[in-house]
Tab-separated table of C-alpha atoms and ligand atoms in Angstrom:
chain	number	residue	atom	x	y	z
A	1	MET	CA	-7.028	27.161	27.580
A	2	SER	CA	-8.942	23.949	27.248
A	3	SER	CA	-9.614	22.605	23.944
A	4	PRO	CA	-13.192	23.516	22.569
A	5	LYS	CA	-15.623	20.487	22.548
A	6	ASN	CA	-17.710	22.054	19.640
A	7	ALA	CA	-17.219	24.118	16.463
A	8	ILE	CA	-19.868	26.703	15.518
A	9	LEU	CA	-21.083	26.993	11.977
A	10	THR	CA	-23.113	30.004	10.951
A	11	ILE	CA	-25.096	29.727	7.820
A	12	GLY	CA	-27.112	32.571	7.265
A	13	ASN	CA	-29.046	33.229	10.555
A	14	GLN	CA	-28.639	29.613	11.705
A	15	GLN	CA	-25.813	28.637	13.950
A	16	ILE	CA	-25.123	24.953	14.414
A	17	GLU	CA	-22.936	23.326	16.834
A	18	LEU	CA	-20.686	20.569	15.499
A	19	PRO	CA	-19.021	18.117	17.833
A	20	ILE	CA	-15.147	18.081	17.616
A	21	ILE	CA	-13.472	14.799	17.796
A	22	THR	CA	-10.093	14.370	18.999
A	23	GLY	CA	-7.741	11.430	18.037
A	24	THR	CA	-5.153	9.733	20.358
A	25	GLU	CA	-2.353	11.943	19.051
A	26	GLY	CA	-4.516	15.052	19.436
A	27	GLU	CA	-5.645	15.067	15.722
A	28	LYS	CA	-8.953	17.086	15.548
A	29	ALA	CA	-11.925	16.726	13.176
A	30	ILE	CA	-15.104	18.318	12.977
A	31	ASP	CA	-17.937	15.805	13.060
A	32	LEU	CA	-20.227	16.702	10.117
A	33	SER	CA	-22.254	13.479	9.946
A	34	ASP	CA	-25.673	15.201	10.830
A	35	LEU	CA	-25.070	18.478	9.048
A	36	ARG	CA	-27.434	17.524	6.096
A	37	LYS	CA	-29.995	16.190	8.470
A	38	ASN	CA	-29.882	19.552	10.418
A	39	THR	CA	-29.332	22.162	7.743
A	40	GLY	CA	-29.914	20.602	4.350
A	41	PHE	CA	-26.267	21.322	3.571
A	42	VAL	CA	-23.774	18.539	2.511
A	43	THR	CA	-19.918	19.133	2.573
A	44	TYR	CA	-17.898	19.455	-0.757
A	45	ASP	CA	-14.446	17.925	-0.624
A	46	PRO	CA	-13.373	16.381	-4.026
A	47	SER	CA	-10.892	13.556	-3.670
A	48	LEU	CA	-11.523	13.597	-0.022
A	49	MET	CA	-8.374	15.642	0.677
A	50	ASN	CA	-9.745	16.989	3.917
A	51	THR	CA	-11.995	14.276	5.056
A	52	ALA	CA	-11.515	11.603	7.715
A	53	VAL	CA	-13.665	8.706	6.465
A	54	CYS	CA	-13.428	6.722	9.579
A	55	LYS	CA	-11.799	6.264	12.883
A	56	SER	CA	-9.069	3.826	12.999
A	57	SER	CA	-6.738	2.371	15.527
A	58	ILE	CA	-4.170	0.522	13.054
A	59	THR	CA	-1.913	2.967	11.877
A	60	TYR	CA	-0.604	6.426	12.810
A	61	VAL	CA	1.083	8.912	10.182
A	62	ASN	CA	2.238	12.349	11.250
A	63	GLY	CA	3.273	14.087	8.083
A	64	GLU	CA	4.769	17.082	9.513
A	65	LYS	CA	6.948	15.058	11.869
A	66	GLY	CA	7.870	12.117	9.763
A	67	ILE	CA	6.283	9.619	12.096
A	68	LEU	CA	4.733	6.200	11.176
A	69	CYS	CA	3.728	3.853	13.869
A	70	TYR	CA	1.719	0.298	13.393
A	71	ARG	CA	-0.523	-0.194	16.338
A	72	GLY	CA	1.411	2.511	18.306
A	73	ILE	CA	4.887	1.176	17.766
A	74	PRO	CA	7.277	3.243	15.740
A	75	ILE	CA	8.303	1.821	12.394
A	76	GLU	CA	12.000	2.403	13.309
A	77	ARG	CA	11.653	0.189	16.447
A	78	LEU	CA	9.908	-2.721	14.484
A	79	ILE	CA	12.930	-2.698	11.990
A	80	LYS	CA	15.535	-2.563	14.665
A	81	ASP	CA	13.902	-5.293	16.858
A	82	GLY	CA	14.002	-7.678	13.797
A	83	VAL	CA	10.327	-8.305	13.784
A	84	SER	CA	9.397	-10.595	11.049
A	85	PHE	CA	6.823	-9.639	8.356
A	86	VAL	CA	4.525	-12.488	9.521
A	87	GLN	CA	4.615	-10.875	12.979
A	88	ILE	CA	3.930	-7.550	11.606
A	89	ALA	CA	0.817	-9.004	9.594
A	90	TYR	CA	-0.431	-10.513	12.949
A	91	LEU	CA	0.233	-6.987	14.730
A	92	LEU	CA	-1.750	-5.173	12.082
A	93	VAL	CA	-4.704	-7.676	11.918
A	94	HIS	CA	-4.966	-8.539	15.520
A	95	GLY	CA	-3.623	-5.467	17.280
A	96	ASN	CA	-0.656	-6.748	19.152
A	97	LEU	CA	2.703	-8.546	18.505
A	98	PRO	CA	1.958	-12.331	18.676
A	99	ASN	CA	3.534	-14.106	21.689
A	100	SER	CA	5.137	-17.401	21.074
A	101	SER	CA	2.173	-19.621	20.859
A	102	GLU	CA	0.070	-17.076	18.924
A	103	GLY	CA	3.057	-16.624	16.672
A	104	LYS	CA	3.251	-20.686	15.905
A	105	ALA	CA	-0.486	-20.830	15.482
A	106	PHE	CA	-0.347	-17.987	12.934
A	107	SER	CA	2.433	-19.415	10.895
A	108	GLN	CA	0.833	-22.902	10.941
A	109	LEU	CA	-2.483	-21.222	9.588
A	110	LEU	CA	-0.132	-19.620	6.774
A	111	ASN	CA	1.423	-22.948	5.964
A	112	VAL	CA	-1.675	-24.861	5.920
A	113	ASN	CA	-3.083	-22.151	3.360
A	114	SER	CA	-0.020	-21.822	1.421
A	115	LEU	CA	-1.102	-24.020	-1.498
A	116	MET	CA	-3.349	-22.392	-4.173
A	117	HIS	CA	-6.215	-24.638	-5.179
A	118	GLU	CA	-4.730	-26.926	-7.580
A	119	ASP	CA	-7.465	-26.442	-10.411
A	120	MET	CA	-6.499	-22.578	-10.147
A	121	ARG	CA	-3.235	-23.434	-11.469
A	122	HIS	CA	-4.468	-23.866	-15.003
A	123	PHE	CA	-5.727	-20.451	-15.132
A	124	PHE	CA	-2.135	-19.470	-15.613
A	125	ASP	CA	-1.900	-21.230	-18.842
A	126	LEU	CA	-4.756	-19.170	-20.218
A	127	TYR	CA	-3.431	-15.646	-19.787
A	128	PRO	CA	-1.465	-14.341	-22.586
A	129	ARG	CA	2.164	-14.018	-22.377
A	130	GLY	CA	3.175	-10.552	-21.494
A	131	ALA	CA	-0.151	-9.996	-19.381
A	132	HIS	CA	0.653	-7.444	-16.401
A	133	PRO	CA	1.178	-9.441	-13.211
A	134	MET	CA	-1.014	-7.108	-11.328
A	135	HIS	CA	-4.159	-8.000	-13.589
A	136	ILE	CA	-3.413	-11.556	-13.193
A	137	LEU	CA	-3.198	-11.184	-9.433
A	138	SER	CA	-6.491	-9.224	-9.029
A	139	THR	CA	-8.287	-11.818	-11.418
A	140	MET	CA	-6.975	-14.803	-9.419
A	141	ILE	CA	-7.977	-13.333	-6.056
A	142	ASN	CA	-11.417	-12.567	-7.238
A	143	ALA	CA	-11.746	-16.209	-8.215
A	144	LEU	CA	-10.805	-17.488	-4.710
A	145	ALA	CA	-14.340	-16.885	-3.736
A	146	VAL	CA	-15.528	-19.467	-6.316
A	147	TYR	CA	-13.202	-21.995	-4.723
A	148	TYR	CA	-13.713	-21.054	-1.217
A	149	PRO	CA	-17.274	-19.832	-1.064
A	150	ASN	CA	-17.570	-19.794	2.797
A	151	VAL	CA	-16.298	-16.322	2.957
A	152	ASP	CA	-19.358	-15.048	1.388
A	153	LEU	CA	-20.999	-15.545	4.893
A	154	LEU	CA	-18.808	-12.903	6.307
A	155	SER	CA	-20.868	-12.998	9.245
A	156	LEU	CA	-19.278	-16.308	10.054
A	157	LYS	CA	-16.506	-15.012	12.256
A	158	GLU	CA	-14.581	-18.170	12.496
A	159	ASP	CA	-13.756	-18.142	8.823
A	160	ILE	CA	-12.175	-14.678	8.884
A	161	ASP	CA	-8.887	-15.937	10.268
A	162	ILE	CA	-8.625	-18.673	7.849
A	163	SER	CA	-9.580	-16.341	4.875
A	164	SER	CA	-7.113	-13.813	6.075
A	165	ALA	CA	-4.328	-16.343	6.400
A	166	ARG	CA	-5.326	-17.926	2.920
A	167	LEU	CA	-5.000	-14.426	1.309
A	168	ILE	CA	-1.516	-13.540	3.028
A	169	SER	CA	-0.137	-16.893	2.179
A	170	THR	CA	-1.648	-17.797	-1.237
A	171	VAL	CA	-1.147	-14.489	-2.872
A	172	ARG	CA	2.656	-14.838	-2.329
A	173	THR	CA	2.134	-18.238	-4.217
A	174	MET	CA	0.213	-16.675	-7.109
A	175	ALA	CA	2.532	-13.783	-7.316
A	176	ALA	CA	5.623	-16.386	-7.805
A	177	PHE	CA	3.482	-18.591	-10.070
A	178	ALA	CA	2.606	-15.583	-12.236
A	179	TYR	CA	6.346	-14.761	-12.506
A	180	LYS	CA	7.396	-18.265	-13.497
A	181	LYS	CA	4.515	-18.635	-16.083
A	182	SER	CA	5.880	-15.225	-17.563
A	183	LEU	CA	9.289	-16.708	-18.082
A	184	GLY	CA	7.799	-20.097	-19.428
A	185	GLU	CA	9.433	-21.982	-16.392
A	186	PRO	CA	8.173	-24.622	-14.371
A	187	ILE	CA	6.330	-23.393	-11.076
A	188	VAL	CA	7.763	-24.142	-7.643
A	189	TYR	CA	5.538	-24.845	-4.944
A	190	PRO	CA	5.641	-23.451	-1.330
A	191	ARG	CA	7.583	-25.230	1.381
A	192	ASN	CA	6.498	-25.339	4.934
A	193	ASP	CA	9.949	-25.611	6.205
A	194	LEU	CA	10.934	-22.093	4.780
A	195	SER	CA	9.993	-18.764	6.336
A	196	TYR	CA	7.586	-16.358	4.563
A	197	CYS	CA	10.158	-14.445	2.841
A	198	ALA	CA	12.631	-17.314	2.136
A	199	ASN	CA	9.539	-19.350	0.754
A	200	PHE	CA	8.613	-16.583	-1.637
A	201	LEU	CA	12.226	-16.011	-2.915
A	202	ASN	CA	12.524	-19.748	-3.456
A	203	MET	CA	9.359	-19.903	-5.509
A	204	MET	CA	10.564	-17.069	-7.545
A	205	PHE	CA	14.016	-18.190	-8.124
A	206	ASP	CA	14.512	-21.973	-7.659
A	207	SER	CA	14.681	-24.027	-10.904
A	208	PRO	CA	15.065	-27.738	-11.796
A	209	VAL	CA	18.275	-26.800	-13.517
A	210	ALA	CA	19.785	-24.371	-11.124
A	211	PRO	CA	18.552	-24.782	-7.550
A	212	TYR	CA	18.303	-21.477	-5.740
A	213	HIS	CA	20.601	-20.674	-2.612
A	214	ILE	CA	18.573	-18.626	-0.267
A	215	SER	CA	20.763	-16.052	1.146
A	216	GLU	CA	20.155	-14.684	4.730
A	217	GLN	CA	20.800	-10.951	3.499
A	218	ASP	CA	18.187	-11.388	0.831
A	219	VAL	CA	15.637	-12.726	3.243
A	220	ARG	CA	16.449	-9.802	5.758
A	221	LEU	CA	16.203	-7.233	3.147
A	222	LEU	CA	12.738	-8.661	1.565
A	223	ASN	CA	11.481	-8.681	5.072
A	224	VAL	CA	12.185	-5.031	5.556
A	225	LEU	CA	10.687	-3.967	2.337
A	226	LEU	CA	7.416	-5.933	3.022
A	227	ILE	CA	7.196	-4.364	6.678
A	228	LEU	CA	7.770	-0.741	5.295
A	229	HIS	CA	4.831	-1.115	2.799
A	230	ALA	CA	2.567	-3.180	5.119
A	231	ASP	CA	0.025	-0.207	5.949
A	232	HIS	CA	-0.295	3.311	5.454
A	233	GLU	CA	-3.670	4.381	6.803
A	234	GLN	CA	-6.363	5.723	4.435
A	235	ASN	CA	-4.522	5.751	0.982
A	236	CYS	CA	-6.296	5.119	-2.159
A	237	SER	CA	-6.235	1.410	-2.127
A	238	THR	CA	-7.230	0.991	1.532
A	239	THR	CA	-10.070	3.340	1.006
A	240	THR	CA	-11.099	1.214	-1.832
A	241	VAL	CA	-10.903	-1.881	0.344
A	242	ARG	CA	-13.124	-0.176	3.099
A	243	THR	CA	-15.522	1.249	0.684
A	244	ILE	CA	-16.296	-1.847	-1.320
A	245	GLY	CA	-16.348	-3.873	1.884
A	246	SER	CA	-18.982	-1.557	3.395
A	247	ALA	CA	-21.320	-3.177	0.758
A	248	GLN	CA	-20.720	-6.583	2.377
A	249	VAL	CA	-18.695	-8.017	-0.694
A	250	ASN	CA	-17.011	-10.873	-0.093
A	251	LEU	CA	-13.254	-10.482	1.389
A	252	TYR	CA	-11.725	-11.867	-1.860
A	253	ALA	CA	-13.533	-9.513	-4.010
A	254	THR	CA	-12.926	-6.551	-1.834
A	255	ILE	CA	-8.836	-7.101	-1.732
A	256	SER	CA	-9.048	-7.999	-5.515
A	257	ALA	CA	-10.581	-4.222	-5.791
A	258	GLY	CA	-7.820	-2.869	-3.621
A	259	ILE	CA	-5.167	-4.506	-5.937
A	260	SER	CA	-6.733	-2.813	-8.981
A	261	ALA	CA	-6.600	0.603	-7.179
A	262	LEU	CA	-2.975	-0.177	-6.300
A	263	SER	CA	-2.182	-1.032	-9.832
A	264	GLY	CA	-2.535	2.668	-10.988
A	265	PRO	CA	0.624	4.650	-11.685
A	266	LEU	CA	-0.276	7.302	-9.358
A	267	HIS	CA	-0.597	4.811	-6.492
A	268	GLY	CA	1.669	1.584	-6.533
A	269	GLY	CA	3.735	2.214	-9.736
A	270	ALA	CA	6.150	4.956	-8.666
A	271	ASN	CA	9.201	2.931	-7.667
A	272	GLN	CA	9.056	1.522	-11.487
A	273	ALA	CA	9.045	5.444	-12.603
A	274	VAL	CA	12.103	5.972	-10.339
A	275	MET	CA	14.194	3.331	-12.194
A	276	GLU	CA	13.198	4.721	-15.526
A	277	MET	CA	14.342	8.312	-14.386
A	278	LEU	CA	17.459	7.169	-12.972
A	279	ARG	CA	18.419	5.333	-16.177
A	280	LYS	CA	17.777	8.380	-18.256
A	281	ILE	CA	19.867	10.359	-16.021
A	282	GLN	CA	22.558	8.059	-15.938
A	283	LYS	CA	22.362	8.135	-19.827
A	284	ASP	CA	22.347	11.963	-19.998
A	285	GLY	CA	24.846	12.479	-17.013
A	286	ASN	CA	23.371	15.796	-16.433
A	287	ILE	CA	21.325	16.314	-13.108
A	288	LYS	CA	20.959	20.003	-13.800
A	289	LYS	CA	19.300	19.558	-17.196
A	290	PHE	CA	16.840	17.035	-15.645
A	291	PHE	CA	16.032	19.566	-12.742
A	292	ASP	CA	15.486	22.426	-15.085
A	293	LYS	CA	12.628	20.231	-16.692
A	294	VAL	CA	11.206	19.211	-13.482
A	295	LYS	CA	11.169	23.084	-12.354
A	296	ASP	CA	9.448	24.009	-15.703
A	297	LYS	CA	5.772	24.449	-15.153
A	298	ASN	CA	5.020	23.375	-18.593
A	299	ASN	CA	6.780	20.216	-18.428
A	300	PRO	CA	5.137	17.427	-16.742
A	301	ALA	CA	8.433	15.906	-15.581
A	302	ARG	CA	8.744	15.188	-11.668
A	303	LEU	CA	11.446	13.945	-9.629
A	304	MET	CA	10.161	10.548	-8.926
A	305	GLY	CA	10.367	9.157	-5.524
A	306	PHE	CA	10.162	12.723	-4.143
A	307	GLY	CA	7.293	14.413	-2.458
A	308	HIS	CA	4.265	13.008	-0.629
A	309	ARG	CA	0.728	14.260	0.032
A	310	VAL	CA	1.130	13.645	3.740
A	311	TYR	CA	4.733	13.888	4.618
A	312	LYS	CA	6.166	17.309	4.451
A	313	THR	CA	9.461	16.095	5.685
A	314	PHE	CA	11.647	13.074	5.281
A	315	ASP	CA	9.364	9.910	4.817
A	316	PRO	CA	10.661	7.660	7.656
A	317	ARG	CA	10.440	4.574	5.385
A	318	ALA	CA	12.855	6.314	2.951
A	319	ARG	CA	15.377	6.872	5.872
A	320	ILE	CA	15.243	3.101	6.652
A	321	ILE	CA	15.460	2.020	3.008
A	322	LYS	CA	18.357	4.102	2.312
A	323	ALA	CA	20.263	2.554	5.487
A	324	GLU	CA	19.163	-0.794	4.173
A	325	CYS	CA	20.450	-0.025	0.736
A	326	THR	CA	23.898	0.847	2.043
A	327	ARG	CA	24.124	-2.339	4.452
A	328	TYR	CA	22.801	-4.661	1.852
A	329	PHE	CA	25.257	-3.572	-0.832
A	330	GLN	CA	28.208	-3.643	1.575
A	331	GLU	CA	27.392	-6.918	3.105
A	332	ARG	CA	27.100	-8.484	-0.363
A	333	HIS	CA	29.977	-6.790	-1.860
A	334	ILE	CA	28.092	-5.640	-4.931
A	335	THR	CA	27.276	-2.480	-6.573
A	336	ASP	CA	24.805	-0.989	-8.798
A	337	PRO	CA	25.554	1.959	-10.969
A	338	LEU	CA	21.846	3.313	-10.574
A	339	LEU	CA	22.423	3.572	-6.912
A	340	GLN	CA	25.165	6.099	-7.259
A	341	VAL	CA	22.946	7.994	-9.502
A	342	ALA	CA	20.362	7.872	-6.950
A	343	PHE	CA	22.861	9.093	-4.081
A	344	GLU	CA	23.824	12.035	-6.381
A	345	LEU	CA	20.298	12.952	-7.202
A	346	GLU	CA	19.095	12.932	-3.604
A	347	LYS	CA	22.207	15.154	-2.499
A	348	ALA	CA	21.446	17.608	-5.383
A	349	ALA	CA	17.738	17.803	-4.630
A	350	LEU	CA	18.163	18.343	-0.814
A	351	THR	CA	20.584	21.225	-1.448
A	352	ASP	CA	18.261	22.909	-4.144
A	353	ASP	CA	15.904	25.751	-3.098
A	354	TYR	CA	13.188	24.504	-5.342
A	355	PHE	CA	12.900	21.187	-3.294
A	356	ILE	CA	13.624	22.790	-0.230
A	357	SER	CA	10.931	25.363	-0.445
A	358	ARG	CA	8.414	23.021	-1.192
A	359	ASN	CA	9.169	20.457	1.253
A	360	LEU	CA	10.136	17.737	-1.029
A	361	TYR	CA	11.974	14.805	0.550
A	362	PRO	CA	12.687	11.222	-0.700
A	363	ASN	CA	9.648	9.013	-0.234
A	364	VAL	CA	9.474	5.203	0.327
A	365	ASP	CA	9.968	4.650	-3.435
A	366	PHE	CA	12.912	6.481	-4.082
A	367	TYR	CA	15.375	3.585	-3.274
A	368	SER	CA	13.033	0.778	-2.940
A	369	GLY	CA	13.148	-0.118	-6.725
A	370	ILE	CA	16.996	-0.387	-6.451
A	371	LEU	CA	16.590	-3.018	-3.648
A	372	TYR	CA	14.086	-5.075	-5.404
A	373	ARG	CA	16.419	-5.067	-8.417
A	374	ALA	CA	19.074	-6.162	-6.326
A	375	LEU	CA	16.940	-9.019	-5.205
A	376	GLY	CA	16.311	-10.004	-8.828
A	377	ILE	CA	12.770	-9.041	-8.934
A	378	PRO	CA	12.116	-7.452	-12.543
A	379	GLU	CA	10.299	-4.013	-12.669
A	380	LYS	CA	7.091	-5.678	-13.819
A	381	MET	CA	6.631	-7.200	-10.477
A	382	PHE	CA	7.363	-4.056	-8.311
A	383	THR	CA	3.727	-3.384	-7.849
A	384	VAL	CA	2.921	-6.909	-7.170
A	385	MET	CA	5.496	-6.769	-4.393
A	386	PHE	CA	3.706	-3.736	-3.072
A	387	ALA	CA	0.521	-5.628	-3.048
A	388	LEU	CA	1.908	-8.540	-1.365
A	389	ALA	CA	3.221	-6.301	1.321
A	390	ARG	CA	0.064	-4.345	1.711
A	391	LEU	CA	-2.237	-7.373	2.198
A	392	PRO	CA	-1.981	-7.422	6.088
A	393	GLY	CA	-2.976	-3.675	6.054
A	394	TRP	CA	-6.032	-3.963	3.745
A	395	ILE	CA	-7.439	-7.130	5.870
A	396	ALA	CA	-6.826	-5.301	9.105
A	397	HIS	CA	-8.756	-2.284	7.771
A	398	TRP	CA	-11.535	-4.623	6.203
A	399	ARG	CA	-11.772	-6.478	9.655
A	400	GLU	CA	-11.896	-2.901	11.471
A	401	MET	CA	-14.511	-1.730	9.219
A	402	ILE	CA	-16.709	-4.881	9.477
A	403	GLY	CA	-16.269	-4.750	13.281
A	404	ALA	CA	-17.399	-1.302	13.647
A	405	ASN	CA	-20.756	-2.095	11.697
A	406	THR	CA	-19.950	0.499	9.050
A	407	ARG	CA	-23.011	1.473	6.953
A	408	ILE	CA	-22.614	1.209	3.379
A	409	VAL	CA	-20.186	4.058	1.934
A	410	ARG	CA	-22.528	6.382	-0.286
A	411	PRO	CA	-21.170	9.872	-0.782
A	412	ARG	CA	-23.232	12.872	-1.943
A	413	GLN	CA	-22.512	15.168	-4.960
A	414	VAL	CA	-23.332	18.642	-5.928
A	415	TYR	CA	-25.497	18.170	-9.074
A	416	ILE	CA	-24.726	20.444	-11.948
A	417	GLY	CA	-26.275	18.896	-14.834
A	418	LYS	CA	-29.467	19.992	-16.680
A	419	LYS	CA	-32.409	21.078	-14.513
A	420	CYS	CA	-34.857	18.377	-13.526
A	421	ARG	CA	-37.958	18.492	-15.840
A	422	ILE	CA	-40.455	17.239	-13.135
A	423	PRO	CA	-42.201	20.205	-12.178
A	424	SER	CA	-42.723	18.958	-8.621
A	425	CYS	CA	-38.961	17.967	-8.252
A	426	ASN	CA	-37.697	18.761	-4.986
A	427	SER	CA	-33.813	18.491	-5.133
A	428	ASP	CA	-33.733	18.210	-1.215
A	429	LYS	CA	-35.935	14.955	-1.325
A	430	SER	CA	-35.198	13.502	-4.579
A	431	GLY	CA	-34.976	9.963	-3.416
A	432	VAL	CA	-32.156	8.867	-5.300
A	433	ASN	CA	-30.428	5.655	-4.276
B	501	LIG	N1	9.190	16.826	-8.420
B	501	LIG	C1	8.876	18.119	-8.751
B	501	LIG	N2	7.983	18.928	-8.336
B	501	LIG	C2	7.253	18.323	-7.162
B	501	LIG	C3	7.234	17.100	-6.939
B	501	LIG	C4	8.230	16.238	-7.460
B	501	LIG	N3	8.348	14.932	-7.410
B	501	LIG	N4	6.239	16.798	-6.187
B	501	LIG	C5	5.603	17.913	-5.819
B	501	LIG	N5	6.317	18.925	-6.698
B	501	LIG	C6	5.852	20.378	-6.590
B	501	LIG	C7	4.546	20.756	-7.455
B	501	LIG	O1	4.900	20.870	-8.857
B	501	LIG	C8	4.007	21.828	-6.790
B	501	LIG	O2	4.802	22.990	-7.105
B	501	LIG	P1	4.107	24.425	-7.173
B	501	LIG	O3	3.773	24.769	-5.762
B	501	LIG	O4	5.205	25.294	-7.795
B	501	LIG	O5	2.951	24.246	-7.930
B	501	LIG	C9	4.699	21.584	-5.288
B	501	LIG	O6	5.597	20.814	-5.170
B	501	LIG	C10	3.475	20.978	-4.344
B	501	LIG	O7	3.113	19.743	-5.035
B	501	LIG	P2	1.676	18.983	-5.030
B	501	LIG	O8	1.557	18.480	-6.280
B	501	LIG	O9	0.929	19.859	-4.279
B	501	LIG	O10	2.028	17.808	-3.916
B	501	LIG	P3	0.858	16.627	-3.967
B	501	LIG	O11	0.720	16.539	-2.398
B	501	LIG	O12	-0.345	16.808	-4.674
B	501	LIG	O13	1.568	15.357	-4.692
B	501	LIG	C11	2.803	13.403	-5.057
B	501	LIG	C12	2.160	14.354	-3.940
B	501	LIG	C13	1.954	13.043	-6.066
B	501	LIG	C14	3.363	12.370	-4.205
B	501	LIG	C15	4.002	14.264	-5.913
B	501	LIG	O14	4.967	14.834	-4.843
B	501	LIG	C16	4.721	13.598	-6.826
B	501	LIG	O15	4.109	13.510	-7.953
B	501	LIG	N6	5.706	12.820	-6.559
B	501	LIG	C17	6.482	12.157	-7.560
B	501	LIG	C18	5.801	10.706	-7.615
B	501	LIG	C19	6.019	9.760	-6.423
B	501	LIG	O16	7.199	9.783	-6.083
B	501	LIG	N7	4.976	9.214	-6.035
B	501	LIG	C20	5.162	8.156	-4.851
B	501	LIG	C21	4.511	8.747	-3.748
B	501	LIG	S1	4.672	7.663	-2.171
B	501	LIG	C22	3.502	6.292	-2.444
B	501	LIG	O17	2.499	6.594	-3.249
B	501	LIG	C23	3.743	5.155	-1.824
């Protein structure tokens, strides 16, 4: 039987045909964009749990089968082929992996834009010691628009590549500066001779009194971690970027809003929570007791790093991270007692009926914190690392949204407040804006 082209909606005596949209991978959506115009009805879908807000050709996620592809390429293949984070950024933003001349030109653009405006360096002196680096980052990025105002004219297409490169490159510099400032140590400038990840690690850990030795394994690991977090279609921060961008706000303010969304504990902060949980379990030495708490409906405790809104099987990123974890610790001949706790916890959960029956599997955050910790990155910086990684995804979505001439995002509501006191008030044509 061929797939239907329309869905029929019956409201009272009225029947309306609604077009069915089919995605490349066979995903189906009912197009409701003219529903209000044709019937006076709007759709009600709090938190947009069942709403496709756009058509997108950047990232494909299949939560039932555990598939993640960037521009059609499975994440496993990108990792296996040793693609770099910079190449992934190019892939997401431009739609294809760069050939050698495109790759060179892109790297050069990143190098040229790696320095933050020198005047902005003084901002770091004014933030209170102990300020959260995510708050610093979102403020600094918003301030970029003051120093590079050309991006306000977002119709100037020739500036978009430069502003995108500036963001991808400078944010790394800002993140490392924020960390150095939090320690009270002198900042370390970016170097054009280093790769993207090596450069970041050097800015984080080099010091005038103890030069930093850049290890190949660390660079490889950081590269993998950033790639795995680079995009994940319409999550909360990406939707924020697309929504704010639709008002034609400049790119920097838009990305700054995305960073603010990501800073929320329900979004970017889970791997930090995993570390806290592992430490607690390590101290108590009792997984069963912890599981009893998690299963208790009256207890808010959750097995952090497990479960996902979209994935109802293994998160493909979690499989890759676990393999990287084993490889990295073996290659470096190091160990972390929390890794053993994580292994035991995962094994126990995967054989426990509670988790099996609810399709709860490890997500990307279960092992990522342990790896960031192994790289020497403090827990306070974990969400910043996420932001660094997610930048190419946000930029790709912003560009796609601008390119599609998206109208300003303006959802509807179902008003449940006091009755309007204007006698002639007609709620269908209230003229709100
Ligand atoms: N531990 C224990 N029970 C869980 C967990 C968990 N981690 N996740 C879901 N459940 C239970 C729920 O209590 C619910 O049980 P019930 O059917 O008896 O009521 C059932 O599984 C379904 O859960 P939902 O809440 O419907 O799952 P939802 O899709 O809303 O939530 C979420 C997804 C928020 C990720 C959830 O699994 C969770 O809180 N996980 C822990 C936090 C975490 O790891 N977040 C990172 C996600 S990945 C990312 O953001 C990059």
